[in-house]
Coordinates of C-alpha atoms in Angstrom, one line a residue:
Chain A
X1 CA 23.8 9.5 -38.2
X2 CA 20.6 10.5 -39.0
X3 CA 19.4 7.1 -37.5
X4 CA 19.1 8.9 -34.2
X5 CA 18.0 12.2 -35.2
X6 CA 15.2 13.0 -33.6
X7 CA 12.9 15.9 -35.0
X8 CA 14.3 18.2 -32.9
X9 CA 17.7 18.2 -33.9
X10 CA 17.8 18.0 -37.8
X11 CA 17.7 20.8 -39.6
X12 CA 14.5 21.7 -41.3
X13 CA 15.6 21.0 -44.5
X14 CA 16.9 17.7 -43.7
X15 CA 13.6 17.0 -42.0
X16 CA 11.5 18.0 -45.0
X17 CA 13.9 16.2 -47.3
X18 CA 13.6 12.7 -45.2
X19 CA 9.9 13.4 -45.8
X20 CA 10.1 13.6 -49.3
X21 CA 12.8 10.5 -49.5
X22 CA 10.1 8.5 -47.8
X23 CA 7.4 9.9 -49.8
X24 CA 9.4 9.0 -53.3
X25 CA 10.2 5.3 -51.8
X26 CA 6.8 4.4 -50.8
X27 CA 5.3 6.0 -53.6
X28 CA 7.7 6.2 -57.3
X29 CA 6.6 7.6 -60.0
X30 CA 5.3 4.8 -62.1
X31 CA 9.0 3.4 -61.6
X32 CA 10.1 6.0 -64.3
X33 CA 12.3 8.0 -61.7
X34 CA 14.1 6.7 -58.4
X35 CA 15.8 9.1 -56.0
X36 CA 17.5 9.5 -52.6
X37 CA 20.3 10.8 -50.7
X38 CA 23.4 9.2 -51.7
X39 CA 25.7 8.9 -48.7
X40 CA 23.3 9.3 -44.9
X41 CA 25.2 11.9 -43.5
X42 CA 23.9 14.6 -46.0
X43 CA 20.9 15.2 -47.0
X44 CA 21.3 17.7 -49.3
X45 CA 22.9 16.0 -51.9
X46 CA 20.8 13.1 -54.1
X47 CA 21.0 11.1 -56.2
X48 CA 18.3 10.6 -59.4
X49 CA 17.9 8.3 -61.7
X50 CA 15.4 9.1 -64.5
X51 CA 14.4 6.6 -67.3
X52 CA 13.9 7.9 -70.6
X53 CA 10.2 7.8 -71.3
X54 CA 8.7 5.9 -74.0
X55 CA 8.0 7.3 -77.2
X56 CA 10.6 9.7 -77.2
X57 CA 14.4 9.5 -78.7
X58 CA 15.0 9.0 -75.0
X59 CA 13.4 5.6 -74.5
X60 CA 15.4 2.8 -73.1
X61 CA 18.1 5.3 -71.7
X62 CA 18.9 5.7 -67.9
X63 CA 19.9 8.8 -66.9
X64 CA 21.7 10.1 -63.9
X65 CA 21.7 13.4 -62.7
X66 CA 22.6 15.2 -58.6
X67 CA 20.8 17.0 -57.1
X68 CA 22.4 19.6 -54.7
X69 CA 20.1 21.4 -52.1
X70 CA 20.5 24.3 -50.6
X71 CA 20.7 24.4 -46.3
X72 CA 17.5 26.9 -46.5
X73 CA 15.8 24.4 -48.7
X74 CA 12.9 24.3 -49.4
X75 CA 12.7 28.3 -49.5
X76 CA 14.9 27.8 -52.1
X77 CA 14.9 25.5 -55.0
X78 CA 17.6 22.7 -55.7
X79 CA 20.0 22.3 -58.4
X80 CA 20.0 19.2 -61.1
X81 CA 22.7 18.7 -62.9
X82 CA 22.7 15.4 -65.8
X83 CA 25.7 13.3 -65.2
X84 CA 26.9 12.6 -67.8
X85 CA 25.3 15.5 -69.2
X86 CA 22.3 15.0 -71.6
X87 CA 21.7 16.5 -74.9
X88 CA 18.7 17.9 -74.8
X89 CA 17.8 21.8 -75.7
X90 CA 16.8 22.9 -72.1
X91 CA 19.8 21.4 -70.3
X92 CA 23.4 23.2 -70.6
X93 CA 26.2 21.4 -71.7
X94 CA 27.4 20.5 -68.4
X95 CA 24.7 18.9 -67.5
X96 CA 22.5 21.6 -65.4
X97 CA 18.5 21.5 -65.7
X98 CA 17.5 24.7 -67.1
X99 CA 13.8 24.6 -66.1
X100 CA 11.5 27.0 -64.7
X101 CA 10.4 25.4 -62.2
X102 CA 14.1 25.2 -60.7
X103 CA 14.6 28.9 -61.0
X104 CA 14.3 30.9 -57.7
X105 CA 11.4 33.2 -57.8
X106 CA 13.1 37.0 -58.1
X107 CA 15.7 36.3 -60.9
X108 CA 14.7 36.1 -64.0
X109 CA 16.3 39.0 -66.2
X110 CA 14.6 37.5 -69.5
X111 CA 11.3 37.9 -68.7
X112 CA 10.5 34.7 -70.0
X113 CA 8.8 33.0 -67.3
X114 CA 5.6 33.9 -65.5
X115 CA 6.2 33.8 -61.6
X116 CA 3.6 30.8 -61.3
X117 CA 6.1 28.9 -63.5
X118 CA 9.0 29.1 -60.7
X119 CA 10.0 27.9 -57.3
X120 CA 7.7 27.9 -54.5
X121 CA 8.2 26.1 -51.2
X122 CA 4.6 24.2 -52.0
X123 CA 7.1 22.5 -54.9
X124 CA 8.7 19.4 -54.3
X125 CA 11.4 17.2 -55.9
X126 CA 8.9 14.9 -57.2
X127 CA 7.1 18.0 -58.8
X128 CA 10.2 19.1 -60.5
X129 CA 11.3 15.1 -61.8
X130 CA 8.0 15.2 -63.1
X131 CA 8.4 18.3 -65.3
X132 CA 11.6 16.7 -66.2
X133 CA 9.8 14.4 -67.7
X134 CA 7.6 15.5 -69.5
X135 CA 10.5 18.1 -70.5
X136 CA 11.9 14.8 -72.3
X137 CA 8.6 14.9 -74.0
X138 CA 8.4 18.2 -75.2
X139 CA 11.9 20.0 -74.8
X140 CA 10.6 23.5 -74.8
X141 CA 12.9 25.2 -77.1
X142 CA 11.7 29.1 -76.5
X143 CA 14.0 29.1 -73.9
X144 CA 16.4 26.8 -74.7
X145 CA 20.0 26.4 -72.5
X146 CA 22.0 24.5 -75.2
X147 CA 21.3 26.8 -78.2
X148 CA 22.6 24.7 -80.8
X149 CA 20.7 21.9 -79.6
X150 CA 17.7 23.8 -79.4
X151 CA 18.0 25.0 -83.0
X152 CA 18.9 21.8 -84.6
X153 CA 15.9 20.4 -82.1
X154 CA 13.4 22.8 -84.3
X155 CA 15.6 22.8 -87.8
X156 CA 16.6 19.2 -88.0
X157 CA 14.1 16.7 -85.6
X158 CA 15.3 13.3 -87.7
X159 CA 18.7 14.4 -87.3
X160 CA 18.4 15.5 -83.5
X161 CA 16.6 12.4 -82.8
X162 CA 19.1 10.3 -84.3
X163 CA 22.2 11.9 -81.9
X164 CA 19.8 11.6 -78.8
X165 CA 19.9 7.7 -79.7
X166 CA 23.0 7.5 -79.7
X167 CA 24.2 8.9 -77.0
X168 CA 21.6 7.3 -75.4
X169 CA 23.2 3.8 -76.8
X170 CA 26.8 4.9 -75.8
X171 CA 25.9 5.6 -72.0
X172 CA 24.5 1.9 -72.0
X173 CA 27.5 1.0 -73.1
X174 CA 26.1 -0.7 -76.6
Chain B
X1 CA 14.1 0.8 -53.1
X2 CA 14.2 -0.8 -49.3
X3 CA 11.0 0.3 -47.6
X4 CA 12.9 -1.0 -44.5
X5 CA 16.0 1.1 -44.7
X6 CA 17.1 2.5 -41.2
X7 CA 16.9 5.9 -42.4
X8 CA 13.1 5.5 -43.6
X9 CA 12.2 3.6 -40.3
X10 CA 14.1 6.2 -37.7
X11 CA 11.5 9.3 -38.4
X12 CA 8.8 9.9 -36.1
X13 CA 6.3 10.2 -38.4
X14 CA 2.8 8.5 -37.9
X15 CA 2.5 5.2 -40.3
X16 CA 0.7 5.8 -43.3
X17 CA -2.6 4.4 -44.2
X18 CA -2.5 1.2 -46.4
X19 CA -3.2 2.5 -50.2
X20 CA -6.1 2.0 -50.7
X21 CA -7.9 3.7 -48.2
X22 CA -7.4 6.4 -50.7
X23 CA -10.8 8.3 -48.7
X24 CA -8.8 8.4 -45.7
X25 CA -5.4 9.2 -47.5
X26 CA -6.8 12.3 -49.2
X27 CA -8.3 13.5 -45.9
X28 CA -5.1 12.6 -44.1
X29 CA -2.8 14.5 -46.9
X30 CA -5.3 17.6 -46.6
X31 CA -3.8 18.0 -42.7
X32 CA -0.6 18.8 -44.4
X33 CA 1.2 21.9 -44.4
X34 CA 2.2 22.3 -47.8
X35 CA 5.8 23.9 -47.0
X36 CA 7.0 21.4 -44.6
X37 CA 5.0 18.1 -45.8
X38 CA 4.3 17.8 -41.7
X39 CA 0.8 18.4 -40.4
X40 CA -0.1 21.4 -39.5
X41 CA 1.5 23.3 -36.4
X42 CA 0.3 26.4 -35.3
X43 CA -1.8 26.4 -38.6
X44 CA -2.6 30.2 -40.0
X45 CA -4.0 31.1 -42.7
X46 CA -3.1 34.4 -45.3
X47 CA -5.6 37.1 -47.3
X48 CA -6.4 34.4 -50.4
X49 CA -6.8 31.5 -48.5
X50 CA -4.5 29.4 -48.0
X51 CA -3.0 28.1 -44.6
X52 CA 0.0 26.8 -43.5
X53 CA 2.0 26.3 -40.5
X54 CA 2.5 29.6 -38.8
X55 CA 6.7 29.1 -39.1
X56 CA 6.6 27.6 -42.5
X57 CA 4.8 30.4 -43.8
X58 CA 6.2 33.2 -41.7
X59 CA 9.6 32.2 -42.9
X60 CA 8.5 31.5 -46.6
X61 CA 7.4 35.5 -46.8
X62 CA 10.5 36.4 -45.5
X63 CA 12.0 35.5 -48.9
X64 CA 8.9 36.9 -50.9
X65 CA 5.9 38.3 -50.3
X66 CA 3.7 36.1 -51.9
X67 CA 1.7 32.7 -51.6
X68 CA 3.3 29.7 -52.1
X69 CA 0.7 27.8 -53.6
X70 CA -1.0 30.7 -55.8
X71 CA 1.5 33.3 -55.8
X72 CA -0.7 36.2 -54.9
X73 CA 0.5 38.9 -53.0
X74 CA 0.9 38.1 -48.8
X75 CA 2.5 39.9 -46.6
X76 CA 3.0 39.2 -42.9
X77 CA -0.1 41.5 -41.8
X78 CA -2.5 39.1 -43.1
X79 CA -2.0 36.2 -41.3
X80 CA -4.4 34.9 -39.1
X81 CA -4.8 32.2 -36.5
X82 CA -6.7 29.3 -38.3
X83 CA -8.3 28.1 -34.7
X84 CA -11.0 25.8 -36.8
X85 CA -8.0 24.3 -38.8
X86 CA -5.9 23.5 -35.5
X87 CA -8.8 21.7 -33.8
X88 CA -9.2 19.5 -36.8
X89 CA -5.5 18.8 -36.8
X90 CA -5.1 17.9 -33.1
X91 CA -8.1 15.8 -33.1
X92 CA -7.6 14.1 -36.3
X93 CA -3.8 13.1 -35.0
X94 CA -5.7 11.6 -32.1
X95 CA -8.1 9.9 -34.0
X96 CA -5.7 8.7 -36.7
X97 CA -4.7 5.5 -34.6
X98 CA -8.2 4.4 -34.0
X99 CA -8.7 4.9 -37.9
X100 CA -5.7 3.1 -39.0
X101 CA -6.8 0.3 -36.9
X102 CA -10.2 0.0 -38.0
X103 CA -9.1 0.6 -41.8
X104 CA -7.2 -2.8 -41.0
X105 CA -8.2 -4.9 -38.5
X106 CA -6.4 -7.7 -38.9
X107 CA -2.6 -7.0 -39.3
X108 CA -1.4 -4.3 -36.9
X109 CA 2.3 -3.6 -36.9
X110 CA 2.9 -1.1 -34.3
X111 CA 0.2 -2.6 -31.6
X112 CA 0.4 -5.6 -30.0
X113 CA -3.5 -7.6 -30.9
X114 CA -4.9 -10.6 -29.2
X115 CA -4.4 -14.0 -31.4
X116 CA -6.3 -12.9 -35.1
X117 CA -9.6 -13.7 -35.0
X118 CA -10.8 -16.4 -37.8
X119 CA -12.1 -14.5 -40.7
X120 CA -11.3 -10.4 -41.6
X121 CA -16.1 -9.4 -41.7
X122 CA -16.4 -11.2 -38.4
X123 CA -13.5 -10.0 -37.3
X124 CA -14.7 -6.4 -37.6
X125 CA -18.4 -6.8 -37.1
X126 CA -17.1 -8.1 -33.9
X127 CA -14.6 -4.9 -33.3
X128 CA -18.3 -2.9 -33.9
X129 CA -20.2 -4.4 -31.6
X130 CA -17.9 -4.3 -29.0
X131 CA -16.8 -0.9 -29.2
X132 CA -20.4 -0.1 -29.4
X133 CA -21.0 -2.2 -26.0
X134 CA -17.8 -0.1 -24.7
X135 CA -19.3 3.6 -25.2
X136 CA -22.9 2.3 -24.3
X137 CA -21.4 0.6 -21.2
X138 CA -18.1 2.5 -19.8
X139 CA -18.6 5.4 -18.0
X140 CA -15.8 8.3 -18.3
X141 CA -14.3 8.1 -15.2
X142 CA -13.7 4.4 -15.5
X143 CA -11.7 4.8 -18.5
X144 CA -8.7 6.9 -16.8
X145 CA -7.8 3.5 -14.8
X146 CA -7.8 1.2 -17.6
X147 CA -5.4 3.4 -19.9
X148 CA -2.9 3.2 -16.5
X149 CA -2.8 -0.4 -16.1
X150 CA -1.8 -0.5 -20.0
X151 CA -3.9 -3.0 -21.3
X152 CA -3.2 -3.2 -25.1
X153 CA -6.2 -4.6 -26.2
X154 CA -8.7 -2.0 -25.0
X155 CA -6.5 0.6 -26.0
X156 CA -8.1 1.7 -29.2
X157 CA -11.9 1.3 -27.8
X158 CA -10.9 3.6 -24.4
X159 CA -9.5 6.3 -27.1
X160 CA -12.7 6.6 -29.0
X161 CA -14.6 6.2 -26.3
X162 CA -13.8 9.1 -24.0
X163 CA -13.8 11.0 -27.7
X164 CA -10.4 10.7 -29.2
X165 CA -8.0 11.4 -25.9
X166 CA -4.6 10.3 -26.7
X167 CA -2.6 9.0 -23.8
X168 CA 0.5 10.7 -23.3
X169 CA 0.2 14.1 -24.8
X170 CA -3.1 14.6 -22.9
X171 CA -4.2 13.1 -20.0
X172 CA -7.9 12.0 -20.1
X173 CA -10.4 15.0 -19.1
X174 CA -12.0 15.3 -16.2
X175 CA -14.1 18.0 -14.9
X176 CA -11.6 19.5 -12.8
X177 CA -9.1 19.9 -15.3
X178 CA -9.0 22.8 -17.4
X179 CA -10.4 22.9 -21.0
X180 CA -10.8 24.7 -24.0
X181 CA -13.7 26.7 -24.5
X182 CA -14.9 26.3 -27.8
X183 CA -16.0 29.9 -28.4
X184 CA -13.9 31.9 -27.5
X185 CA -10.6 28.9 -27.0
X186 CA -10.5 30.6 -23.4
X187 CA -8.4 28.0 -21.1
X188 CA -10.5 27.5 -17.7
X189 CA -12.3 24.4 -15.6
X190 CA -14.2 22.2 -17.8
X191 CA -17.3 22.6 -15.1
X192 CA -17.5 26.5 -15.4
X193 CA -16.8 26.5 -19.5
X194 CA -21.1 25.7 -19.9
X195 CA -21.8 29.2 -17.5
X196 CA -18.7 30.9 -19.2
X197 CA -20.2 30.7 -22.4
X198 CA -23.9 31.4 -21.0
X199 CA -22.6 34.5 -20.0
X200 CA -21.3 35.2 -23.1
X201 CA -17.3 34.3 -23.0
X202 CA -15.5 36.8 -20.2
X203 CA -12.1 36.4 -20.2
X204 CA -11.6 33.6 -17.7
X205 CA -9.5 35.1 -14.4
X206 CA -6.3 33.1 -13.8
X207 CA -6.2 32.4 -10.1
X208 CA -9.5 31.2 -9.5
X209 CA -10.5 28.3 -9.6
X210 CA -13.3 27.8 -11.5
X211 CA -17.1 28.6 -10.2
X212 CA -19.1 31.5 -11.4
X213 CA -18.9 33.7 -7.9
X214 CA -15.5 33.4 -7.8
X215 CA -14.6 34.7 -10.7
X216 CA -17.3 37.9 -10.0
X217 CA -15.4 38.0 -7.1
X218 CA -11.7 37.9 -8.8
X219 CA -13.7 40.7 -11.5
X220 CA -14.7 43.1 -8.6
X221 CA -11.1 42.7 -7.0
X222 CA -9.8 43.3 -9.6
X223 CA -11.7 47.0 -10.1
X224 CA -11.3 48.1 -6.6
X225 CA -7.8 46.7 -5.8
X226 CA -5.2 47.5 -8.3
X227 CA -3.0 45.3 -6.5
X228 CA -4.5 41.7 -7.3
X229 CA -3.4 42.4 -11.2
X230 CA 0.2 43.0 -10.1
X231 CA -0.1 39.1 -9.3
X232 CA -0.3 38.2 -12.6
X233 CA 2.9 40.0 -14.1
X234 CA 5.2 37.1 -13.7
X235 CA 3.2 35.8 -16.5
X236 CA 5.5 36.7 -19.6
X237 CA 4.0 38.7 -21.8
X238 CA 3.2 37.0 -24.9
X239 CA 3.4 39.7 -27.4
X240 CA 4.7 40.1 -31.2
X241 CA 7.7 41.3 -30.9
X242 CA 8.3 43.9 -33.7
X243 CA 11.0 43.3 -36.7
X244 CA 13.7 45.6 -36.8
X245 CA 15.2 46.6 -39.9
X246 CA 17.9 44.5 -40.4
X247 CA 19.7 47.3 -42.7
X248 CA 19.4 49.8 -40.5
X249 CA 19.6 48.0 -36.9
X250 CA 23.5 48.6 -35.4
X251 CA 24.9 45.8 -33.7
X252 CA 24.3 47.1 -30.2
X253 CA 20.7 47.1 -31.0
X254 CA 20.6 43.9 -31.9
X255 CA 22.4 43.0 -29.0
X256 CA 20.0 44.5 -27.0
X257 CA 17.1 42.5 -28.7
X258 CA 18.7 39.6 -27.9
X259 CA 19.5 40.0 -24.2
X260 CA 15.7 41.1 -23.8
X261 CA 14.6 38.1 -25.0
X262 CA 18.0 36.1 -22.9
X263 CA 19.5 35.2 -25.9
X264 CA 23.3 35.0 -26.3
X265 CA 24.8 38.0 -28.2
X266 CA 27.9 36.1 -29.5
X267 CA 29.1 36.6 -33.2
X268 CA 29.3 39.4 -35.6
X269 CA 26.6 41.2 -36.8
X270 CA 25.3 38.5 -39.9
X271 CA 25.2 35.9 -36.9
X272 CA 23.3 38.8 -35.0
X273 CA 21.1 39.1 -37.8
X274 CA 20.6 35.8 -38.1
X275 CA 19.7 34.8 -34.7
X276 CA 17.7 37.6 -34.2
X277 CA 15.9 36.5 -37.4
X278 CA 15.2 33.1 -36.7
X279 CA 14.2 34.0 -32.8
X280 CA 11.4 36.5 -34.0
X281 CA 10.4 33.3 -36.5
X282 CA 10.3 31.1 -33.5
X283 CA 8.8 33.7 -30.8
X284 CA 6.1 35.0 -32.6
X285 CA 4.8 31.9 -34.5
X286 CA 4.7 30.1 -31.2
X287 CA 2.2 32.4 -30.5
X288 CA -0.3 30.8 -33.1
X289 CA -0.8 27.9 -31.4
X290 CA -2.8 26.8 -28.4
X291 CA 0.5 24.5 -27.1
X292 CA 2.8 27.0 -27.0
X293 CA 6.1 26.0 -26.1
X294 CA 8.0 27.1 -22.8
X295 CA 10.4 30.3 -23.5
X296 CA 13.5 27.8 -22.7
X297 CA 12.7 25.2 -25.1
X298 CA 12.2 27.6 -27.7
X299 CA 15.7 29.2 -26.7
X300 CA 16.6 25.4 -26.9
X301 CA 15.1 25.1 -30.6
X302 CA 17.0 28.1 -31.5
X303 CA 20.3 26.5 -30.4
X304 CA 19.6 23.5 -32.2
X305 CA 18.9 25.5 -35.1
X306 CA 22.1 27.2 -35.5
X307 CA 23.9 23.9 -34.4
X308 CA 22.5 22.4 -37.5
X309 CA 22.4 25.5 -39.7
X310 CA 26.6 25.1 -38.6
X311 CA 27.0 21.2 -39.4
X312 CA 25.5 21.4 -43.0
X313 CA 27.7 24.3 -43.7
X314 CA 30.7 22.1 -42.2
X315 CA 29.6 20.1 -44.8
X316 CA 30.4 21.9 -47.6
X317 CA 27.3 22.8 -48.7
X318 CA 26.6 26.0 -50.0
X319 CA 30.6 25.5 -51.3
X320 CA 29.5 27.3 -54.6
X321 CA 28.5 30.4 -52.9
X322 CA 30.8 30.3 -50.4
X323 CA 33.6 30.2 -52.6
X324 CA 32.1 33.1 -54.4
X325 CA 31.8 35.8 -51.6
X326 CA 35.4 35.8 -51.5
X327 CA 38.0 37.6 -54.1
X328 CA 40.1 34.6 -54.8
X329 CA 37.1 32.2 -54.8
X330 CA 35.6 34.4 -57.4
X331 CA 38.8 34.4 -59.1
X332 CA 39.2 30.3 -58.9
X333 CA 35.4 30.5 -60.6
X334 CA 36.1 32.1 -63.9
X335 CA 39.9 30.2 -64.0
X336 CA 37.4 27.4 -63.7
X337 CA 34.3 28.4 -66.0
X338 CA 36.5 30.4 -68.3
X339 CA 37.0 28.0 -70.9
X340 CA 33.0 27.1 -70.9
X341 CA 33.0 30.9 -71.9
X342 CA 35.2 31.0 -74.5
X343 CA 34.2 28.1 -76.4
X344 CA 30.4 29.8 -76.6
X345 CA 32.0 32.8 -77.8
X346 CA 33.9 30.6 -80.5
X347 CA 30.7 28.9 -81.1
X348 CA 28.8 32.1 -81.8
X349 CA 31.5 33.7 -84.1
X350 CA 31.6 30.8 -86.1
X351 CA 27.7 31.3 -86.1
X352 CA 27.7 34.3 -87.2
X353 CA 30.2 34.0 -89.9
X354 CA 28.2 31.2 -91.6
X355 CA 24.8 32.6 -90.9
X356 CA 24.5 34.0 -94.6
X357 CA 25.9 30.5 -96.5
X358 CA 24.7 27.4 -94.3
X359 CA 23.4 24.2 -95.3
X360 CA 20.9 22.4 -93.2
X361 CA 23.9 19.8 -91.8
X362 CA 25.9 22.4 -90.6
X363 CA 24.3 23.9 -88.0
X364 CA 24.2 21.2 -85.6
X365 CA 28.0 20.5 -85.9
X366 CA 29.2 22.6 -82.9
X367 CA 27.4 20.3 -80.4
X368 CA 29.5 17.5 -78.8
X369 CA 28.2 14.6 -77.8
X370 CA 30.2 13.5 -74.5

């Protein structure tokens, strides 16, 4: 479908998020992260696939996660959701990215998070995979989404570690 | 991933410059609007600096009033025509060919190249010498004919050489045809633009055609006759038109926005609303540009909008909030969520109840590992 679109006639989300698509093929991110749309008749809804980065109980895991994207895109930021969900203090047991940078500028009853920290239209997904990243680096655990993650994260790092590892083993199926 | 996939192929998008031209790369990303990834289009620019396409931006602040790239305060009142910024847009998309095909001379996708010469330094020191030959020896008005009878090899050296003209957008110059003038960006004849400016930029007279004494002529006319100005109301004016308050504006007053401007009033008021929106978006950002678009395909672009806007809600997108506007979708949510709530209640009553006794192990053991 969108084989024939011409600029005109695709939204301007869709238009911005072919842009980025292209931008993401011709360009990954050190091969750590691949993502695109998953069926070609929407747009809005990707696909990511993010590899755990090395040095960290992650390593060696592949992780899947959608991302949904709203039609006013990219006024508005996206949603990421870990599928099968992840353990990991800043994402919620079902599987949503709690991350500032996701996090639509206006809304943030906690106060946690300066405004330069959130959604802006200059932000892109390859912006946001990255602070995914290095979110699997350092899980920030101030404002964490799975509290009891986030505690044993800070209480317990050799025992956190160790679950991370294996769940990163069971999704591989070993 | 498949650099050739259909869908990656099927933009319009200018190709790329190979990697590692990363010069020209950086240059070539700096024409980018940062909202829509696009270069610039009707590029403005807002009280801290930065610029952005007039739309991207004027639709960005419509959701907040701040910068998207530093996040100080904007509002709408501070943006500015970036005429500098357009220039060096246009141009650069004219001259991006001819840099693309220098940057490699030998393989050429999109151009069709006589047989490849023998060896890549030759090759170019050749290109050199011949465009050089080509400015010394071409006059201008020679190079209109060869662009018509479409000779692919000289393509490249007739674009630089009558200064970085592209074919179809704009027809080579000559000095009949009108031109910009670079002071004041006034459209009149190319011959009159070196007196215009020597007499310090008037505002050039639309029905004459060019010479100095006519246009004193068209100025004295226009004192002494009121008349001649009547001629050029059928001009639309090209004005901002003014938000109206959205809370406050009834649906008759929207209406009658809307049939000002020939606009269908169809739909209740949030479509109203909406269209009314996007129109003003439309309208008044076309006016920062120097190709504005016809009023008709800008009431086009606004039909194509809402036609798309339409198809990704048919989509199911936005099926979250949707569902959460109405009562029973609301209702559906918590039957839904409800459990997810419950359990962290559980979890943080059990919590509490072991806060006083707990042993290291414990306090991971609510988490389940799916």
């Amino acid at each position: 479908m969108f084989a024939n679109n011409t600029r005109a006639q695709s939204s301007t989300a869709a238009r911005r998020l072919m842009k980025e698509y292209r931008d993401l093929t011709a360009d990954p991110l050190q091969d750590m992260i691949t993502a695109g749309p998953i069926s070609e008749d929407n747009m809005l809804e990707w696909e990511a696939l993010v590899q755990g980065p090395e040095g960290t109980p992650y390593e060696g895991g592949i992780f899947a996660a959608k991302l949904r994207f709203p039609s006013d895109y990219p006024l508005n930021p996206f949603k990421m959701t870990f599928d099968p969900p992840l353990l990991h203090p800043n994402i919620y047991p079902n599987g949503d990215v709690c991350i500032s940078i996701l996090h639509a500028p206006g809304d943030d009853p906690m106060r946690y998070e300066t405004a330069s920290e959130r959604w802006s239209p200059v932000q892109s997904v390859r912006s946001v995979l990255l602070s995914v990243l290095s979110l699997m680096h350092a899980p920030n655990s101030d404002s964490p989404a799975d509290v009891e993650c986030a505690k044993l994260y800070r209480d317990d790092k050799p025992e956190f570690e160790r679950r991370v590892r294996a769940q990163v083993k069971s999704l591989l199926g070993i | 991933m498949d650099l050739n996939h259909p869908m990656l192929l099927a933009s319009d998008d200018p190709p790329p410059f190979p990697p590692n031209q990363t010069q020209l790369r950086r240059l070539d990303r700096a024409l980018y609007c940062q909202i829509c990834k696009e270069p610039f289009q009707g590029p403005v620019s807002i009280a801290c600096g930065h610029s952005f396409c007039s739309q991207c931006i004027r639709s960005s602040l419509e959701s907040l009033k701040k910068c998207p790239v530093c996040n100080e305060t904007a509002g709408e009142g501070s943006i500015r025509r970036n005429r500098a910024l357009e220039e060096i847009v246009d141009s650069w998309e004219d001259a991006r060919a001819v840099m693309i095909n220098l940057s490699q001379p030998q393989a050429s996708s999109s151009r069709k190249r006589p047989p490849p010469q023998p060896t890549t330094s030759s090759a170019s020191n050749d290109k050199v010498k011949r465009l050089r030959r080509d400015e010394a020896g071409s006059s201008r008005s020679q190079s209109p004919a060869k662009r018509s009878s479409g000779a692919d090899e000289d393509e490249a050296i007739d674009i630089s050489s009558s200064g970085g003209v592209e074919d179809e957008d704009e027809p080579v110059l000559t000095e009949n045809d009108e031109g910009e003038c670079p002071i004041c960006s006034a459209r009149l004849a190319i011959a009159a633009i070196p007196l215009h400016i020597e007499r310090g930029c008037p505002p050039p007279k639309k029905q004459v055609n060019g010479s100095g004494s006519g246009n004193q002529k068209a100025d004295w006319k226009k004192v002494f006759g009121g008349v001649s100005t009547a001629k050029n109301k059928d001009k639309e004016p090209m004005k901002r038109i003014t938000k109206p308050n959205y809370h406050l504006a009834t649906p008759a007053e929207l209406k009658a926005i809307l049939s000002a401007h020939s606009l269908p009033i169809t739909g209740d008021k949030p479509a109203l609303e909406a269209r009314v929106q996007e129109w003003i978006l439309l309208y008044n950002s076309n006016l920062d540009t120097s190709h504005p678009k016809s009023l008709p395909a800008l009431r086009a672009r606004l039909n194509e909008i809402e036609a798309s806007r339409k198809r990704d809600k048919e989509k199911g997108k936005d099926a979250l909030g949707e569902q959460l506007t109405t009562k029973e979708g609301v209702a559906k949510y918590v039957k839904e969520r409800g459990g997810e709530f419950e359990r962290l209640r559980k979890e943080v009553l059990a919590r509490d109840s072991q806060a006083l006794a707990r042993a290291k192990g414990q306090a991971g053991k609510p988490i389940e590992i799916e």
